mmCIF file of C-alpha atoms and ligand atoms in Angstrom:
data_model
loop_
_atom_site.group_PDB
_atom_site.id
_atom_site.type_symbol
_atom_site.label_atom_id
_atom_site.label_comp_id
_atom_site.label_asym_id
_atom_site.label_seq_id
_atom_site.Cartn_x
_atom_site.Cartn_y
_atom_site.Cartn_z
ATOM 1 C CA MET A 244 -13.498 10.249 -46.721
ATOM 2 C CA ILE A 245 -12.247 6.652 -46.988
ATOM 3 C CA ASN A 246 -13.102 4.471 -44.038
ATOM 4 C CA VAL A 247 -10.863 1.528 -43.265
ATOM 5 C CA ALA A 248 -11.244 -1.421 -40.909
ATOM 6 C CA VAL A 249 -8.234 -3.351 -39.705
ATOM 7 C CA LEU A 250 -8.748 -7.098 -38.856
ATOM 8 C CA GLY A 251 -6.117 -8.038 -36.264
ATOM 9 C CA TYR A 252 -4.020 -5.791 -34.023
ATOM 10 C CA GLY A 253 -0.839 -7.871 -33.828
ATOM 11 C CA THR A 254 2.493 -6.909 -35.194
ATOM 12 C CA VAL A 255 1.394 -6.071 -38.706
ATOM 13 C CA GLY A 256 -1.976 -4.655 -37.652
ATOM 14 C CA SER A 257 -0.346 -2.241 -35.286
ATOM 15 C CA GLY A 258 2.097 -1.346 -37.983
ATOM 16 C CA VAL A 259 -0.728 -0.582 -40.461
ATOM 17 C CA VAL A 260 -2.273 1.835 -37.845
ATOM 18 C CA GLU A 261 1.189 3.398 -37.302
ATOM 19 C CA VAL A 262 1.826 3.908 -41.036
ATOM 20 C CA ILE A 263 -1.577 5.420 -41.705
ATOM 21 C CA THR A 264 -1.198 7.685 -38.655
ATOM 22 C CA LYS A 265 2.392 8.796 -39.301
ATOM 23 C CA ASN A 266 2.053 9.331 -43.059
ATOM 24 C CA LYS A 267 -1.548 10.568 -43.116
ATOM 25 C CA ASP A 268 -0.774 13.729 -45.039
ATOM 26 C CA SER A 269 1.159 12.100 -47.902
ATOM 27 C CA ILE A 270 -1.280 9.104 -48.058
ATOM 28 C CA GLU A 271 -4.333 11.426 -48.262
ATOM 29 C CA LYS A 272 -2.571 13.555 -50.984
ATOM 30 C CA ARG A 273 -2.036 10.316 -52.957
ATOM 31 C CA ILE A 274 -5.640 9.109 -52.510
ATOM 32 C CA GLY A 275 -7.152 12.612 -52.886
ATOM 33 C CA LYS A 276 -9.393 12.048 -49.863
ATOM 34 C CA GLU A 277 -9.207 11.909 -46.168
ATOM 35 C CA ILE A 278 -8.441 8.480 -44.692
ATOM 36 C CA ASN A 279 -9.943 7.247 -41.404
ATOM 37 C CA ILE A 280 -9.426 4.010 -39.508
ATOM 38 C CA LYS A 281 -12.980 3.436 -38.332
ATOM 39 C CA TYR A 282 -12.548 0.077 -36.642
ATOM 40 C CA VAL A 283 -9.813 -2.336 -35.420
ATOM 41 C CA LEU A 284 -11.046 -5.871 -34.836
ATOM 42 C CA ASP A 285 -9.346 -7.988 -32.231
ATOM 43 C CA LEU A 286 -10.480 -10.387 -29.457
ATOM 44 C CA ARG A 287 -8.159 -8.668 -26.948
ATOM 45 C CA GLU A 288 -8.493 -5.311 -25.181
ATOM 46 C CA PHE A 289 -5.726 -2.640 -25.452
ATOM 47 C CA PRO A 290 -6.168 -0.420 -22.466
ATOM 48 C CA GLY A 291 -4.342 2.894 -22.798
ATOM 49 C CA ASP A 292 -3.810 2.356 -26.570
ATOM 50 C CA PRO A 293 -5.595 4.894 -28.785
ATOM 51 C CA VAL A 294 -7.139 2.038 -30.801
ATOM 52 C CA GLN A 295 -9.159 1.066 -27.671
ATOM 53 C CA ASP A 296 -11.681 3.753 -28.767
ATOM 54 C CA ILE A 297 -12.262 2.122 -32.158
ATOM 55 C CA LEU A 298 -11.806 -1.492 -31.042
ATOM 56 C CA VAL A 299 -14.567 -3.994 -31.867
ATOM 57 C CA HIS A 300 -14.773 -7.677 -31.150
ATOM 58 C CA ASP A 301 -17.583 -8.634 -33.542
ATOM 59 C CA TYR A 302 -16.835 -8.793 -37.289
ATOM 60 C CA GLU A 303 -20.621 -8.146 -38.041
ATOM 61 C CA THR A 304 -20.110 -4.481 -37.002
ATOM 62 C CA ILE A 305 -17.567 -4.085 -39.804
ATOM 63 C CA VAL A 306 -19.154 -6.105 -42.565
ATOM 64 C CA ASN A 307 -22.546 -4.491 -42.058
ATOM 65 C CA ASP A 308 -21.190 -0.903 -41.947
ATOM 66 C CA LYS A 309 -21.736 0.574 -45.425
ATOM 67 C CA GLU A 310 -19.271 3.359 -44.612
ATOM 68 C CA VAL A 311 -16.306 0.939 -44.482
ATOM 69 C CA GLU A 312 -14.892 0.734 -48.015
ATOM 70 C CA ILE A 313 -11.580 -1.043 -47.377
ATOM 71 C CA VAL A 314 -10.865 -3.966 -45.046
ATOM 72 C CA VAL A 315 -7.298 -4.800 -44.056
ATOM 73 C CA GLU A 316 -6.847 -8.477 -43.145
ATOM 74 C CA VAL A 317 -3.677 -8.981 -41.087
ATOM 75 C CA MET A 318 -4.930 -11.803 -38.810
ATOM 76 C CA GLY A 319 -3.052 -14.600 -40.647
ATOM 77 C CA GLY A 320 -4.231 -18.260 -41.064
ATOM 78 C CA ILE A 321 -7.193 -19.477 -43.028
ATOM 79 C CA LYS A 322 -9.867 -19.490 -40.386
ATOM 80 C CA PRO A 323 -11.640 -17.143 -39.927
ATOM 81 C CA ALA A 324 -9.668 -14.930 -42.323
ATOM 82 C CA TYR A 325 -11.054 -16.665 -45.449
ATOM 83 C CA ASP A 326 -14.705 -16.114 -44.405
ATOM 84 C CA PHE A 327 -14.134 -12.566 -43.294
ATOM 85 C CA VAL A 328 -12.357 -11.618 -46.455
ATOM 86 C CA LYS A 329 -14.958 -13.317 -48.750
ATOM 87 C CA ARG A 330 -17.844 -11.639 -46.947
ATOM 88 C CA ALA A 331 -16.074 -8.246 -47.146
ATOM 89 C CA LEU A 332 -15.628 -8.596 -50.911
ATOM 90 C CA GLU A 333 -19.292 -9.782 -51.361
ATOM 91 C CA ALA A 334 -20.398 -6.739 -49.317
ATOM 92 C CA GLY A 335 -18.663 -4.464 -51.858
ATOM 93 C CA LYS A 336 -15.503 -3.697 -49.780
ATOM 94 C CA SER A 337 -11.977 -4.027 -51.185
ATOM 95 C CA VAL A 338 -9.526 -6.076 -49.193
ATOM 96 C CA ALA A 339 -5.787 -5.670 -48.558
ATOM 97 C CA THR A 340 -4.065 -8.590 -46.960
ATOM 98 C CA SER A 341 -0.570 -9.796 -45.977
ATOM 99 C CA ASN A 342 -1.812 -13.391 -45.475
ATOM 100 C CA LYS A 343 0.234 -15.697 -47.625
ATOM 101 C CA GLU A 344 -1.601 -18.858 -46.455
ATOM 102 C CA LEU A 345 -4.910 -17.351 -47.508
ATOM 103 C CA VAL A 346 -3.643 -16.019 -50.831
ATOM 104 C CA ALA A 347 -1.849 -19.233 -51.779
ATOM 105 C CA ALA A 348 -4.888 -21.351 -50.929
ATOM 106 C CA HIS A 349 -7.769 -19.068 -52.123
ATOM 107 C CA GLY A 350 -6.174 -16.266 -54.244
ATOM 108 C CA ALA A 351 -7.839 -17.254 -57.534
ATOM 109 C CA GLU A 352 -11.316 -17.580 -55.954
ATOM 110 C CA LEU A 353 -11.064 -14.320 -53.984
ATOM 111 C CA LEU A 354 -9.877 -12.418 -57.057
ATOM 112 C CA LYS A 355 -12.921 -13.757 -58.841
ATOM 113 C CA VAL A 356 -15.268 -12.719 -56.032
ATOM 114 C CA ALA A 357 -13.641 -9.225 -56.048
ATOM 115 C CA LYS A 358 -14.101 -8.883 -59.779
ATOM 116 C CA SER A 359 -17.783 -9.903 -59.701
ATOM 117 C CA ASN A 360 -18.370 -7.298 -56.959
ATOM 118 C CA ASN A 361 -16.313 -4.575 -58.757
ATOM 119 C CA VAL A 362 -13.886 -4.222 -55.858
ATOM 120 C CA ASN A 363 -10.283 -5.279 -55.332
ATOM 121 C CA PHE A 364 -8.453 -8.049 -53.494
ATOM 122 C CA LEU A 365 -4.879 -6.915 -53.060
ATOM 123 C CA PHE A 366 -2.017 -8.839 -51.433
ATOM 124 C CA GLU A 367 1.321 -7.074 -52.079
ATOM 125 C CA ALA A 368 2.589 -7.852 -48.544
ATOM 126 C CA SER A 369 1.904 -11.626 -48.855
ATOM 127 C CA VAL A 370 5.266 -12.145 -50.539
ATOM 128 C CA GLY A 371 8.491 -10.336 -49.851
ATOM 129 C CA GLY A 372 7.007 -8.178 -47.031
ATOM 130 C CA GLY A 373 7.812 -4.559 -47.995
ATOM 131 C CA ILE A 374 9.341 -5.416 -51.394
ATOM 132 C CA PRO A 375 7.206 -4.491 -54.365
ATOM 133 C CA ILE A 376 6.856 -7.744 -56.245
ATOM 134 C CA ILE A 377 3.154 -8.600 -56.769
ATOM 135 C CA ARG A 378 2.382 -5.261 -58.440
ATOM 136 C CA PRO A 379 5.505 -5.466 -60.665
ATOM 137 C CA ILE A 380 4.472 -8.918 -61.867
ATOM 138 C CA ASN A 381 0.835 -7.854 -62.432
ATOM 139 C CA GLN A 382 1.487 -4.396 -63.867
ATOM 140 C CA SER A 383 5.054 -3.783 -64.911
ATOM 141 C CA LEU A 384 6.371 -7.019 -66.419
ATOM 142 C CA THR A 385 3.332 -7.568 -68.626
ATOM 143 C CA ALA A 386 5.148 -7.228 -71.890
ATOM 144 C CA ASP A 387 7.284 -10.207 -71.058
ATOM 145 C CA LYS A 388 6.910 -13.947 -70.804
ATOM 146 C CA ILE A 389 8.491 -14.823 -67.500
ATOM 147 C CA THR A 390 10.817 -17.771 -67.770
ATOM 148 C CA GLU A 391 12.230 -17.787 -64.240
ATOM 149 C CA ILE A 392 11.418 -16.525 -60.774
ATOM 150 C CA THR A 393 13.975 -17.401 -58.089
ATOM 151 C CA GLY A 394 13.753 -15.828 -54.670
ATOM 152 C CA ILE A 395 15.194 -15.794 -51.229
ATOM 153 C CA LEU A 396 11.680 -15.503 -49.821
ATOM 154 C CA ASN A 397 12.153 -16.250 -46.170
ATOM 155 C CA GLY A 398 13.992 -13.957 -43.832
ATOM 156 C CA THR A 399 14.322 -16.362 -40.899
ATOM 157 C CA THR A 400 16.127 -19.012 -42.901
ATOM 158 C CA ASN A 401 18.284 -16.481 -44.714
ATOM 159 C CA TYR A 402 19.289 -15.036 -41.323
ATOM 160 C CA ILE A 403 20.108 -18.613 -40.004
ATOM 161 C CA LEU A 404 22.163 -19.514 -43.050
ATOM 162 C CA SER A 405 24.023 -16.191 -43.114
ATOM 163 C CA LYS A 406 24.843 -16.507 -39.408
ATOM 164 C CA MET A 407 26.035 -20.130 -39.857
ATOM 165 C CA THR A 408 28.290 -18.873 -42.685
ATOM 166 C CA ASP A 409 29.655 -15.822 -40.896
ATOM 167 C CA GLU A 410 30.265 -17.437 -37.582
ATOM 168 C CA GLY A 411 30.868 -21.109 -38.386
ATOM 169 C CA LEU A 412 28.021 -22.157 -36.091
ATOM 170 C CA ASP A 413 25.714 -25.141 -36.476
ATOM 171 C CA PHE A 414 22.010 -24.939 -37.316
ATOM 172 C CA ASP A 415 20.618 -25.655 -33.840
ATOM 173 C CA THR A 416 22.803 -23.034 -32.135
ATOM 174 C CA VAL A 417 21.830 -20.307 -34.603
ATOM 175 C CA LEU A 418 18.142 -21.231 -34.450
ATOM 176 C CA LYS A 419 18.175 -20.998 -30.653
ATOM 177 C CA THR A 420 19.800 -17.469 -30.772
ATOM 178 C CA ALA A 421 17.389 -16.422 -33.530
ATOM 179 C CA GLN A 422 14.443 -17.516 -31.282
ATOM 180 C CA GLU A 423 15.877 -15.728 -28.254
ATOM 181 C CA LYS A 424 16.176 -12.520 -30.329
ATOM 182 C CA GLY A 425 12.660 -12.893 -31.735
ATOM 183 C CA TYR A 426 13.959 -13.345 -35.305
ATOM 184 C CA ALA A 427 12.552 -16.876 -35.448
ATOM 185 C CA GLU A 428 9.223 -18.121 -34.225
ATOM 186 C CA ARG A 429 8.978 -20.336 -31.149
ATOM 187 C CA ASN A 430 7.564 -22.911 -33.517
ATOM 188 C CA PRO A 431 10.000 -22.446 -36.499
ATOM 189 C CA GLU A 432 8.656 -25.336 -38.589
ATOM 190 C CA ALA A 433 6.937 -23.234 -41.275
ATOM 191 C CA ASP A 434 10.148 -21.276 -41.899
ATOM 192 C CA VAL A 435 12.904 -23.886 -41.472
ATOM 193 C CA GLU A 436 11.084 -26.634 -43.360
ATOM 194 C CA GLY A 437 10.440 -24.271 -46.343
ATOM 195 C CA TYR A 438 6.604 -24.239 -46.067
ATOM 196 C CA ASP A 439 6.487 -20.403 -45.869
ATOM 197 C CA ALA A 440 8.713 -20.002 -48.914
ATOM 198 C CA CYS A 441 6.620 -22.706 -50.695
ATOM 199 C CA ARG A 442 3.372 -20.628 -50.283
ATOM 200 C CA LYS A 443 5.181 -17.518 -51.500
ATOM 201 C CA ILE A 444 6.624 -19.177 -54.673
ATOM 202 C CA ALA A 445 3.180 -20.691 -55.320
ATOM 203 C CA ILE A 446 1.652 -17.238 -55.289
ATOM 204 C CA LEU A 447 4.350 -15.691 -57.548
ATOM 205 C CA THR A 448 4.131 -18.614 -59.981
ATOM 206 C CA SER A 449 0.368 -18.455 -60.186
ATOM 207 C CA LEU A 450 0.586 -14.729 -61.012
ATOM 208 C CA ALA A 451 3.393 -15.157 -63.428
ATOM 209 C CA TYR A 452 1.508 -17.793 -65.446
ATOM 210 C CA GLY A 453 -2.042 -16.683 -64.712
ATOM 211 C CA LYS A 454 -3.298 -20.024 -63.389
ATOM 212 C CA GLN A 455 -3.423 -21.841 -60.063
ATOM 213 C CA VAL A 456 -0.321 -23.489 -58.726
ATOM 214 C CA ASP A 457 -1.167 -25.624 -55.739
ATOM 215 C CA TYR A 458 1.507 -25.224 -53.128
ATOM 216 C CA GLN A 459 0.958 -28.865 -52.127
ATOM 217 C CA ASP A 460 2.368 -29.821 -55.614
ATOM 218 C CA ILE A 461 5.619 -27.928 -55.048
ATOM 219 C CA TYR A 462 8.641 -30.083 -54.065
ATOM 220 C CA THR A 463 9.764 -28.564 -50.751
ATOM 221 C CA GLU A 464 12.970 -29.050 -48.786
ATOM 222 C CA GLY A 465 13.996 -26.864 -45.845
ATOM 223 C CA ILE A 466 17.317 -26.049 -44.287
ATOM 224 C CA THR A 467 17.310 -28.374 -41.263
ATOM 225 C CA LYS A 468 19.792 -30.775 -42.835
ATOM 226 C CA ILE A 469 22.390 -28.135 -43.596
ATOM 227 C CA THR A 470 25.367 -28.510 -41.317
ATOM 228 C CA LYS A 471 28.399 -26.377 -40.606
ATOM 229 C CA THR A 472 30.546 -28.946 -42.624
ATOM 230 C CA ASP A 473 28.272 -28.206 -45.708
ATOM 231 C CA ILE A 474 29.009 -24.508 -45.155
ATOM 232 C CA GLN A 475 32.793 -25.236 -44.904
ATOM 233 C CA TYR A 476 32.596 -27.021 -48.294
ATOM 234 C CA ALA A 477 30.542 -24.146 -49.730
ATOM 235 C CA LYS A 478 33.148 -21.621 -48.625
ATOM 236 C CA LYS A 479 35.929 -23.784 -50.225
ATOM 237 C CA LEU A 480 33.904 -23.643 -53.490
ATOM 238 C CA GLY A 481 33.535 -19.805 -53.185
ATOM 239 C CA ALA A 482 29.865 -20.313 -52.646
ATOM 240 C CA ALA A 483 27.027 -19.572 -50.169
ATOM 241 C CA ILE A 484 24.055 -21.731 -49.264
ATOM 242 C CA LYS A 485 20.620 -20.050 -49.752
ATOM 243 C CA LEU A 486 17.089 -21.385 -49.464
ATOM 244 C CA PHE A 487 15.508 -20.769 -52.879
ATOM 245 C CA GLY A 488 11.896 -20.702 -53.926
ATOM 246 C CA THR A 489 12.175 -21.143 -57.634
ATOM 247 C CA SER A 490 10.074 -21.630 -60.719
ATOM 248 C CA LYS A 491 11.429 -22.174 -64.211
ATOM 249 C CA ASN A 492 9.589 -22.475 -67.496
ATOM 250 C CA ILE A 493 11.649 -25.013 -69.445
ATOM 251 C CA ASP A 494 10.253 -25.610 -72.939
ATOM 252 C CA GLY A 495 6.735 -24.899 -71.855
ATOM 253 C CA THR A 496 6.875 -27.050 -68.639
ATOM 254 C CA ILE A 497 6.953 -25.240 -65.308
ATOM 255 C CA TYR A 498 9.150 -26.730 -62.636
ATOM 256 C CA SER A 499 8.757 -25.317 -59.142
ATOM 257 C CA MET A 500 10.553 -26.126 -55.937
ATOM 258 C CA VAL A 501 11.851 -24.909 -52.587
ATOM 259 C CA ALA A 502 15.308 -26.116 -51.723
ATOM 260 C CA PRO A 503 18.677 -25.037 -50.455
ATOM 261 C CA TYR A 504 21.062 -24.122 -53.275
ATOM 262 C CA MET A 505 24.786 -23.435 -53.396
ATOM 263 C CA ILE A 506 25.467 -20.297 -55.352
ATOM 264 C CA ASN A 507 28.675 -18.416 -56.131
ATOM 265 C CA SER A 508 29.355 -14.651 -56.219
ATOM 266 C CA GLU A 509 28.238 -14.424 -59.847
ATOM 267 C CA HIS A 510 24.673 -15.218 -58.837
ATOM 268 C CA THR A 511 22.435 -12.142 -58.485
ATOM 269 C CA LEU A 512 21.178 -13.352 -55.079
ATOM 270 C CA TYR A 513 24.639 -14.009 -53.606
ATOM 271 C CA ASN A 514 24.722 -10.809 -51.576
ATOM 272 C CA VAL A 515 21.228 -11.108 -50.148
ATOM 273 C CA ASN A 516 22.107 -11.779 -46.490
ATOM 274 C CA GLY A 517 20.624 -11.739 -43.046
ATOM 275 C CA VAL A 518 16.872 -11.126 -42.789
ATOM 276 C CA PHE A 519 16.754 -9.567 -46.231
ATOM 277 C CA ASN A 520 14.780 -11.082 -49.218
ATOM 278 C CA GLY A 521 15.671 -10.935 -52.823
ATOM 279 C CA ILE A 522 13.682 -12.001 -55.846
ATOM 280 C CA PHE A 523 15.247 -12.505 -59.260
ATOM 281 C CA ILE A 524 12.982 -12.573 -62.344
ATOM 282 C CA HIS A 525 13.940 -13.363 -65.926
ATOM 283 C CA GLY A 526 11.636 -12.117 -68.731
ATOM 284 C CA ASN A 527 12.094 -13.136 -72.330
ATOM 285 C CA MET A 528 12.369 -9.506 -73.469
ATOM 286 C CA LEU A 529 13.606 -7.679 -70.391
ATOM 287 C CA GLY A 530 16.230 -10.177 -69.369
ATOM 288 C CA ASP A 531 17.166 -10.179 -65.642
ATOM 289 C CA THR A 532 15.667 -7.980 -63.017
ATOM 290 C CA MET A 533 15.925 -8.151 -59.244
ATOM 291 C CA PHE A 534 13.828 -6.946 -56.264
ATOM 292 C CA TYR A 535 15.516 -6.537 -52.842
ATOM 293 C CA GLY A 536 14.523 -5.464 -49.403
ATOM 294 C CA ARG A 537 12.995 -6.327 -46.108
ATOM 295 C CA GLY A 538 10.766 -9.370 -46.506
ATOM 296 C CA ALA A 539 9.334 -9.287 -42.962
ATOM 297 C CA GLY A 540 8.846 -7.043 -39.982
ATOM 298 C CA LYS A 541 6.166 -4.755 -38.691
ATOM 299 C CA LEU A 542 6.717 -1.544 -40.705
ATOM 300 C CA PRO A 543 8.022 -2.962 -43.968
ATOM 301 C CA THR A 544 5.045 -5.363 -44.163
ATOM 302 C CA ALA A 545 2.602 -2.673 -43.049
ATOM 303 C CA SER A 546 4.018 -0.322 -45.696
ATOM 304 C CA ALA A 547 3.058 -2.753 -48.425
ATOM 305 C CA VAL A 548 -0.371 -3.353 -46.871
ATOM 306 C CA VAL A 549 -1.079 0.430 -46.760
ATOM 307 C CA ALA A 550 0.147 0.835 -50.289
ATOM 308 C CA ASP A 551 -2.578 -1.606 -51.279
ATOM 309 C CA VAL A 552 -5.070 0.451 -49.250
ATOM 310 C CA VAL A 553 -4.016 3.521 -51.265
ATOM 311 C CA ASP A 554 -4.362 1.554 -54.550
ATOM 312 C CA ALA A 555 -7.810 0.294 -53.477
ATOM 313 C CA ALA A 556 -8.883 3.781 -52.600
ATOM 314 C CA LYS A 557 -7.615 5.221 -55.869
ATOM 315 C CA HIS A 558 -9.485 2.457 -57.818
ATOM 316 C CA SER A 559 -12.728 2.788 -55.920
ATOM 317 C CA GLY A 560 -15.488 1.515 -58.228
ATOM 318 C CA THR A 561 -12.950 -0.123 -60.602
ATOM 319 C CA ASN A 562 -11.636 -3.702 -60.521
ATOM 320 C CA ILE A 563 -7.874 -3.841 -61.225
ATOM 321 C CA MET A 564 -7.535 -6.781 -63.569
ATOM 322 C CA THR A 565 -5.344 -9.553 -62.162
ATOM 323 C CA ILE A 566 -5.041 -12.732 -64.082
ATOM 324 C CA TRP A 567 -4.981 -15.771 -61.808
ATOM 325 C CA GLU A 568 -7.543 -18.402 -63.021
ATOM 326 C CA GLU A 569 -8.666 -21.293 -60.901
ATOM 327 C CA GLU A 570 -7.592 -23.771 -63.545
ATOM 328 C CA LYS A 571 -4.632 -25.627 -62.242
ATOM 329 C CA ILE A 572 -1.105 -25.809 -63.724
ATOM 330 C CA THR A 573 0.343 -29.301 -63.803
ATOM 331 C CA LEU A 574 3.952 -28.802 -62.703
ATOM 332 C CA GLY A 575 6.743 -30.654 -64.403
ATOM 333 C CA ASN A 576 7.891 -33.889 -62.736
ATOM 334 C CA MET A 577 10.954 -33.155 -60.576
ATOM 335 C CA GLU A 578 12.632 -36.329 -61.814
ATOM 336 C CA ASN A 579 13.204 -34.495 -65.120
ATOM 337 C CA PHE A 580 14.542 -31.322 -63.631
ATOM 338 C CA LYS A 581 18.280 -30.920 -64.282
ATOM 339 C CA CYS A 582 21.048 -29.269 -62.236
ATOM 340 C CA LYS A 583 24.495 -29.977 -60.752
ATOM 341 C CA PHE A 584 24.655 -31.513 -57.297
ATOM 342 C CA PHE A 585 27.149 -31.054 -54.477
ATOM 343 C CA VAL A 586 27.368 -34.439 -52.813
ATOM 344 C CA ARG A 587 28.966 -35.909 -49.664
ATOM 345 C CA VAL A 588 29.286 -39.695 -49.351
ATOM 346 C CA LYS A 589 30.923 -42.119 -46.955
ATOM 347 C CA ASP A 590 32.609 -45.558 -47.442
ATOM 348 C CA THR A 591 33.706 -45.195 -51.077
ATOM 349 C CA ASN A 592 36.664 -44.011 -53.179
ATOM 350 C CA LYS A 593 37.253 -41.529 -56.011
ATOM 351 C CA GLN A 594 37.545 -44.177 -58.715
ATOM 352 C CA ASP A 595 34.155 -45.663 -57.886
ATOM 353 C CA ILE A 596 32.498 -42.260 -57.799
ATOM 354 C CA GLU A 597 34.001 -41.355 -61.200
ATOM 355 C CA LYS A 598 32.898 -44.677 -62.568
ATOM 356 C CA THR A 599 29.337 -43.919 -61.457
ATOM 357 C CA PHE A 600 29.001 -40.221 -61.936
ATOM 358 C CA GLY A 601 31.506 -39.560 -64.806
ATOM 359 C CA ASN A 602 33.023 -36.115 -64.819
ATOM 360 C CA VAL A 603 32.973 -34.768 -61.178
ATOM 361 C CA SER A 604 35.081 -32.209 -59.307
ATOM 362 C CA PHE A 605 36.214 -33.378 -55.951
ATOM 363 C CA VAL A 606 36.449 -30.890 -53.050
ATOM 364 C CA GLU A 607 38.243 -31.188 -49.689
ATOM 365 C CA VAL A 608 38.162 -29.210 -46.545
ATOM 366 C CA GLU A 609 40.549 -29.261 -43.566
ATOM 367 C CA GLY A 610 39.661 -31.614 -40.755
ATOM 368 C CA VAL A 611 37.113 -33.634 -42.722
ATOM 369 C CA ASN A 612 38.814 -36.916 -43.695
ATOM 370 C CA ASP A 613 36.260 -39.786 -43.457
ATOM 371 C CA GLU A 614 34.151 -38.883 -46.502
ATOM 372 C CA LEU A 615 34.265 -37.803 -50.120
ATOM 373 C CA ALA A 616 32.744 -34.645 -51.448
ATOM 374 C CA PHE A 617 32.302 -33.736 -55.168
ATOM 375 C CA VAL A 618 30.196 -31.662 -57.548
ATOM 376 C CA THR A 619 28.498 -33.534 -60.405
ATOM 377 C CA ASP A 620 27.911 -32.379 -63.949
ATOM 378 C CA VAL A 621 24.358 -31.344 -64.909
ATOM 379 C CA ILE A 622 22.146 -34.388 -64.445
ATOM 380 C CA SER A 623 18.437 -34.935 -63.836
ATOM 381 C CA GLU A 624 17.002 -35.436 -60.325
ATOM 382 C CA GLY A 625 15.841 -38.840 -61.379
ATOM 383 C CA GLU A 626 19.272 -39.806 -62.677
ATOM 384 C CA PHE A 627 20.855 -38.584 -59.460
ATOM 385 C CA ASP A 628 18.475 -40.531 -57.226
ATOM 386 C CA ASN A 629 19.218 -43.616 -59.267
ATOM 387 C CA LEU A 630 23.036 -43.216 -59.245
ATOM 388 C CA ILE A 631 23.335 -42.359 -55.525
ATOM 389 C CA LYS A 632 21.291 -45.478 -54.466
ATOM 390 C CA ASN A 633 24.317 -47.673 -53.816
ATOM 391 C CA TYR A 634 26.184 -45.083 -51.730
ATOM 392 C CA THR A 635 26.004 -43.910 -48.119
ATOM 393 C CA LEU A 636 24.789 -40.380 -48.699
ATOM 394 C CA ILE A 637 25.586 -37.791 -46.043
ATOM 395 C CA ASN A 638 24.004 -34.793 -47.834
ATOM 396 C CA ARG A 639 23.408 -33.371 -51.316
ATOM 397 C CA ILE A 640 22.709 -29.741 -52.208
ATOM 398 C CA ARG A 641 21.764 -28.469 -55.652
ATOM 399 C CA THR A 642 24.237 -26.021 -57.074
ATOM 400 C CA ALA A 643 23.692 -23.083 -59.492
ATOM 401 C CA PHE A 644 27.261 -22.613 -60.789
HETATM 402 N N1 LIG B 916 8.419 -15.941 -41.293
HETATM 403 C C1 LIG B 916 8.507 -15.102 -42.437
HETATM 404 C C2 LIG B 916 9.969 -14.863 -42.801
HETATM 405 C C3 LIG B 916 7.802 -13.813 -42.230
HETATM 406 O O1 LIG B 916 10.850 -15.231 -41.959
HETATM 407 O O2 LIG B 916 10.341 -14.414 -43.840
HETATM 408 C C4 LIG B 916 7.412 -13.067 -43.473
HETATM 409 O O3 LIG B 916 6.543 -13.790 -44.284
#
């Protein structure tokens, strides 16, 4: 029998209990053993809920119980999750987690602790919710050198941008509705400012290149400055605006950022709408591949966590090699990163813009007359910042077409 302890009985924790209970037969067949949730750790009581019988409030009960082989950490945050996870690994228990903050900050170290204790630290659910992406990078795309990872990694912002596009609404109105419906957090900062996507692209980039990418080093821009006028322009250009987490290996230098992008229908991620996530990967042998599905939510996330529990059970006594060294990758300076920019400026004229930016395509939308909008040729971020200095900038969005 495999005994499991679940740390945290919130949305994902209750999902984990539901998945293990509902799919017990097929899970046990895959593991080849009976599976038993021995403990659920939470500070709260859950009267009337079946977990009340296995509920504990003290982590010591779990970490000191030799019968517990797998710990599921779905509490979120760094404290006390980091201590609990590290102690579980040191006590010879494998850990499955959905906690992207923990993985982004301490992934390399916890993998090392797992290896030295011959157990596993697994985190499929930390990026892309229910979408398989960590295991494919670690185990399937291993013949390739990955040259690009670009993902719509945050469901909340993709929902907001999709709704702004479909209904012509502004950011604040859509955010408010999303909060009322429970799609967006009451404090939406981590999502709308891009911090959540930043941690996720940091994890994917670290795994793709086998070394530590500090999320603090990743240039991050959210969607709070995107207006319904920007969306009007995007539509005129046959484009949509998406929040990308992206990493590109250009001539051996890795550039990583989170920022809104305008993409047209030729882009693989164009049809990833609403709360869905999509992750595009380019390998030097494979070419393009894409992963799509539900990047958040109780059961999709729990499904990925329980898949890790199955993997941990199947590899009991064996460390699954995951290359993510603590040595840090120095990311390329964003000033040298090149792309086209969609730009909106005030108080100028077309001749002046052409004189400054050279070959640009102007774009106009009905009802917007007191500004100029145009798309530049490919230029570096540094060049763009320099050229735009003498203008009154309304907004600029990187474009991928
Ligand atoms: N807040 C996240 C999102 C949850 O909206 O995608 C999943 O990490």
